[in-house]
Short mmCIF file of C-alpha atoms in Angstrom, two decimals:
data_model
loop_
_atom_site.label_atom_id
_atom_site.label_comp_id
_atom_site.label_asym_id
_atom_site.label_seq_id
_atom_site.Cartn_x
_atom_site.Cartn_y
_atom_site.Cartn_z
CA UNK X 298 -9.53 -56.10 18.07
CA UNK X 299 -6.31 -55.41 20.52
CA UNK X 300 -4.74 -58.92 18.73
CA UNK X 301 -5.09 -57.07 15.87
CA UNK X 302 -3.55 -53.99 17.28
CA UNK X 303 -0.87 -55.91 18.76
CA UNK X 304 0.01 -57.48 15.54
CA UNK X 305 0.00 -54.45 13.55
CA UNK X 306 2.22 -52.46 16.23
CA UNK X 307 4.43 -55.28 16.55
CA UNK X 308 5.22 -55.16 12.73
CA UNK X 309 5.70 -51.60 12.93
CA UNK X 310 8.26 -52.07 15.83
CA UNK X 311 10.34 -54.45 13.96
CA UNK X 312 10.44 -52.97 11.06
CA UNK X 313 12.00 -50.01 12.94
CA UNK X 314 13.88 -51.49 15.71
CA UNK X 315 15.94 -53.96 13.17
CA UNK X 316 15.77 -56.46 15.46
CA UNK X 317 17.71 -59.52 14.96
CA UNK X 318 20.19 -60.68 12.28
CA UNK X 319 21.72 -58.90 9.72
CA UNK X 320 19.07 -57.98 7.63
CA UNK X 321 17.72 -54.57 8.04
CA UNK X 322 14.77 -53.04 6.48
CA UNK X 323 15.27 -50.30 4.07
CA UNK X 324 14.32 -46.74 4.81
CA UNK X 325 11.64 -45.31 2.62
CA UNK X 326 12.82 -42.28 0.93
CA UNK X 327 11.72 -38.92 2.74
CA UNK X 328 8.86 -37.01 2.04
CA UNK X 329 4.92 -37.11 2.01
CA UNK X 330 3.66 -40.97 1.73
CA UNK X 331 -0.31 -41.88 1.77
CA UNK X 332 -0.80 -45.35 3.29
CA UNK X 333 -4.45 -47.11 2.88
CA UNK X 334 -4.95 -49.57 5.34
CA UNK X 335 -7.25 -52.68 5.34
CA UNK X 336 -7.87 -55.10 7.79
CA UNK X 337 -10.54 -57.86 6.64
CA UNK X 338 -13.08 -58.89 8.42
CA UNK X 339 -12.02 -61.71 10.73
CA UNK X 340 -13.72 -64.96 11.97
CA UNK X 341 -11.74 -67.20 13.99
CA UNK X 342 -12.64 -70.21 17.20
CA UNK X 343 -11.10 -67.62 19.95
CA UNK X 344 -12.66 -63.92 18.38
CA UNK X 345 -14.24 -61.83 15.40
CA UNK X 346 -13.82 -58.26 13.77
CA UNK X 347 -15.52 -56.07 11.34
CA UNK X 348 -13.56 -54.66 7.95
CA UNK X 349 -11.74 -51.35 8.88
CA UNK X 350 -10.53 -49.55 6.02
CA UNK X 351 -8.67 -46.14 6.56
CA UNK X 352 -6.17 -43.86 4.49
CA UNK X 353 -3.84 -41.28 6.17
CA UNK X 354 -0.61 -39.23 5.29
CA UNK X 355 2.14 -38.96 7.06
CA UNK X 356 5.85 -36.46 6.62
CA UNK X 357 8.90 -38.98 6.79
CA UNK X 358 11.98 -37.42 7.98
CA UNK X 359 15.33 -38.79 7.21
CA UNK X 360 15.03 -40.43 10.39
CA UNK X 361 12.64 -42.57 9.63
CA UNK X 362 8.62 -43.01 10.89
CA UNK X 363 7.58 -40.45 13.55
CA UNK X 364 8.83 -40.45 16.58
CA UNK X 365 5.78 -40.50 18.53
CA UNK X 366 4.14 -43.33 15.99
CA UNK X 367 6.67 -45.61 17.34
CA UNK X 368 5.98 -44.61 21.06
CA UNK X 369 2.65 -45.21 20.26
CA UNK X 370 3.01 -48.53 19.40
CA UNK X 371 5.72 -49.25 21.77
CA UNK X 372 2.77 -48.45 24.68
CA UNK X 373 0.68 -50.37 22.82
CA UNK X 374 2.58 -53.36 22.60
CA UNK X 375 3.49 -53.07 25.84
CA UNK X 376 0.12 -52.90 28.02
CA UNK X 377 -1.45 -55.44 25.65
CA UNK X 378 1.37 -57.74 25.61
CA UNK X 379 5.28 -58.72 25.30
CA UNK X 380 7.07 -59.90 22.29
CA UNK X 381 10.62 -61.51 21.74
CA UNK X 382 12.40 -63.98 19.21
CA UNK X 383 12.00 -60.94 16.69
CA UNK X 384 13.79 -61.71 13.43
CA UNK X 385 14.12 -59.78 9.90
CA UNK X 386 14.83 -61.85 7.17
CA UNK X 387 14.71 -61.93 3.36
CA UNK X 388 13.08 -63.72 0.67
CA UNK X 389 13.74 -63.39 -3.04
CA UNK X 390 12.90 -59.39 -3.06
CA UNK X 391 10.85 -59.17 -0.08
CA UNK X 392 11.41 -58.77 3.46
CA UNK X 393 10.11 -60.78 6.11
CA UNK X 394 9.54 -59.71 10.14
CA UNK X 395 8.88 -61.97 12.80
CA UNK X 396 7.75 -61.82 16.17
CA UNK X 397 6.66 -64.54 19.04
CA UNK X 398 4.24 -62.53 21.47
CA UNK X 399 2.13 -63.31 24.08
CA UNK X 400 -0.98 -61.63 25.77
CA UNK X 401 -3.07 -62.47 29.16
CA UNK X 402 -5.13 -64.90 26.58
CA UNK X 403 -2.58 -66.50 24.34
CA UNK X 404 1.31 -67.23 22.83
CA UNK X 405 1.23 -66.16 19.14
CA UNK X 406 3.48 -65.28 16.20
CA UNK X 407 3.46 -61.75 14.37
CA UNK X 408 4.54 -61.70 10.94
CA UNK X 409 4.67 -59.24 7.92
CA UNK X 410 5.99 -59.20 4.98
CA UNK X 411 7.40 -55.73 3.04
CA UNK X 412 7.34 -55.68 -0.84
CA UNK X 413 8.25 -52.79 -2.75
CA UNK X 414 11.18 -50.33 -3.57
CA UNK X 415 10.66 -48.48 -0.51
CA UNK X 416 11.29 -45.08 -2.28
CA UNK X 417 8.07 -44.91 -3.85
CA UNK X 418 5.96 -48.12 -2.90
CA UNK X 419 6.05 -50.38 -0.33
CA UNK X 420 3.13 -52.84 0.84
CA UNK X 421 3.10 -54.49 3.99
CA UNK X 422 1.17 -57.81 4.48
CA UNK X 423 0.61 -58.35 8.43
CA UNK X 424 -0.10 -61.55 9.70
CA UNK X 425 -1.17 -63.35 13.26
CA UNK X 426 -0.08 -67.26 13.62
CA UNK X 427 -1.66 -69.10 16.65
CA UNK X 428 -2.67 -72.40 17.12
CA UNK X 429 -0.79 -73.16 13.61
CA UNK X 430 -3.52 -71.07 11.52
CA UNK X 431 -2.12 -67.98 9.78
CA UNK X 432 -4.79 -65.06 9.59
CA UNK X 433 -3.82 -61.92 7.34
CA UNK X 434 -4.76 -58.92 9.65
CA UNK X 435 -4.02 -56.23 8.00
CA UNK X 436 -2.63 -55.10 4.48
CA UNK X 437 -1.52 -51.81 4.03
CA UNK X 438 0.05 -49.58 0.79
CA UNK X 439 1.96 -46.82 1.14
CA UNK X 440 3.01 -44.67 -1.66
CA UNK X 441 5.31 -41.17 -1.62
CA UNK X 442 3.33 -38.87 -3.12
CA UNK X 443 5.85 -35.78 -3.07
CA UNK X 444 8.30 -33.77 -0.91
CA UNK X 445 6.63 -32.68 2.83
CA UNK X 446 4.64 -29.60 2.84
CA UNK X 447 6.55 -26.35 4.40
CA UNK X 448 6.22 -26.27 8.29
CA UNK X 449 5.64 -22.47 9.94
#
């Protein structure tokens, strides 16, 4: 399960960090989005995990994801393992990240791919590469579903 949570912070990272290139992701639009995640159930040589399925909302600010999402997933990334080579790219109307990371047990790639308009939709397709077999770890939709409720 931590590959899996190293892959899926790792695509959250890049997608924020614009690392690499020229290509940068687009911000989503501000306001109230509802992402359902899904990782599938996972059988591989090296380890195994059950389906996890979960649905959350979350205000986006102009400035992007929440602050203390990304330092989340920056501690995350970081006690679990180091990534570099990180690359955005694009294909056709999609977005591509990439990551080469490495953990006490093993060198692999991160990789997602973003489709959708970003100010209403946007689906992210996460995937781990090692030992040159591609594994989708997690999908996840997000959708803005209105303007942030009022704060007191």
């Amino acid at each position: 399960m931590k590959r899996v949570a190293v892959s899926v912070a790792v695509v959250v990272l890049s997608a924020s960090a614009g690392w690499a290139d020229d290509v940068v992701l687009p911000q989503q639009k501000p306001g109230l989005w509802e992402v359902r995640s899904t990782t599938p159930s996972i059988r591989t040589e090296r380890w195994a995990t059950p389906e996890f399925r979960s649905t959350y909302r979350y205000c986006r600010s102009p400035a992007g994801r929440p602050a203390e999402m990304s330092k989340e997933m920056s501690d995350a990334v970081a006690k679990l393992g180091s990534c570099s080579t990180a690359t955005v790219t694009r294909s056709g109307t999609d977005y591509v990240t990439t990551a080469d990371c490495r953990t006490p047990r093993e060198l692999f790639q991160s990789r997602a791919v973003y489709s959708g308009d970003f100010r209403s939709q946007l689906t992210i397709r996460s995937y781990h590469v090692t030992d040159g077999k591609t594994v989708l770890v997690n999908v996840e939709t997000e959708r803005r579903i209105g303007e942030c409720p009022a704060t007191k």
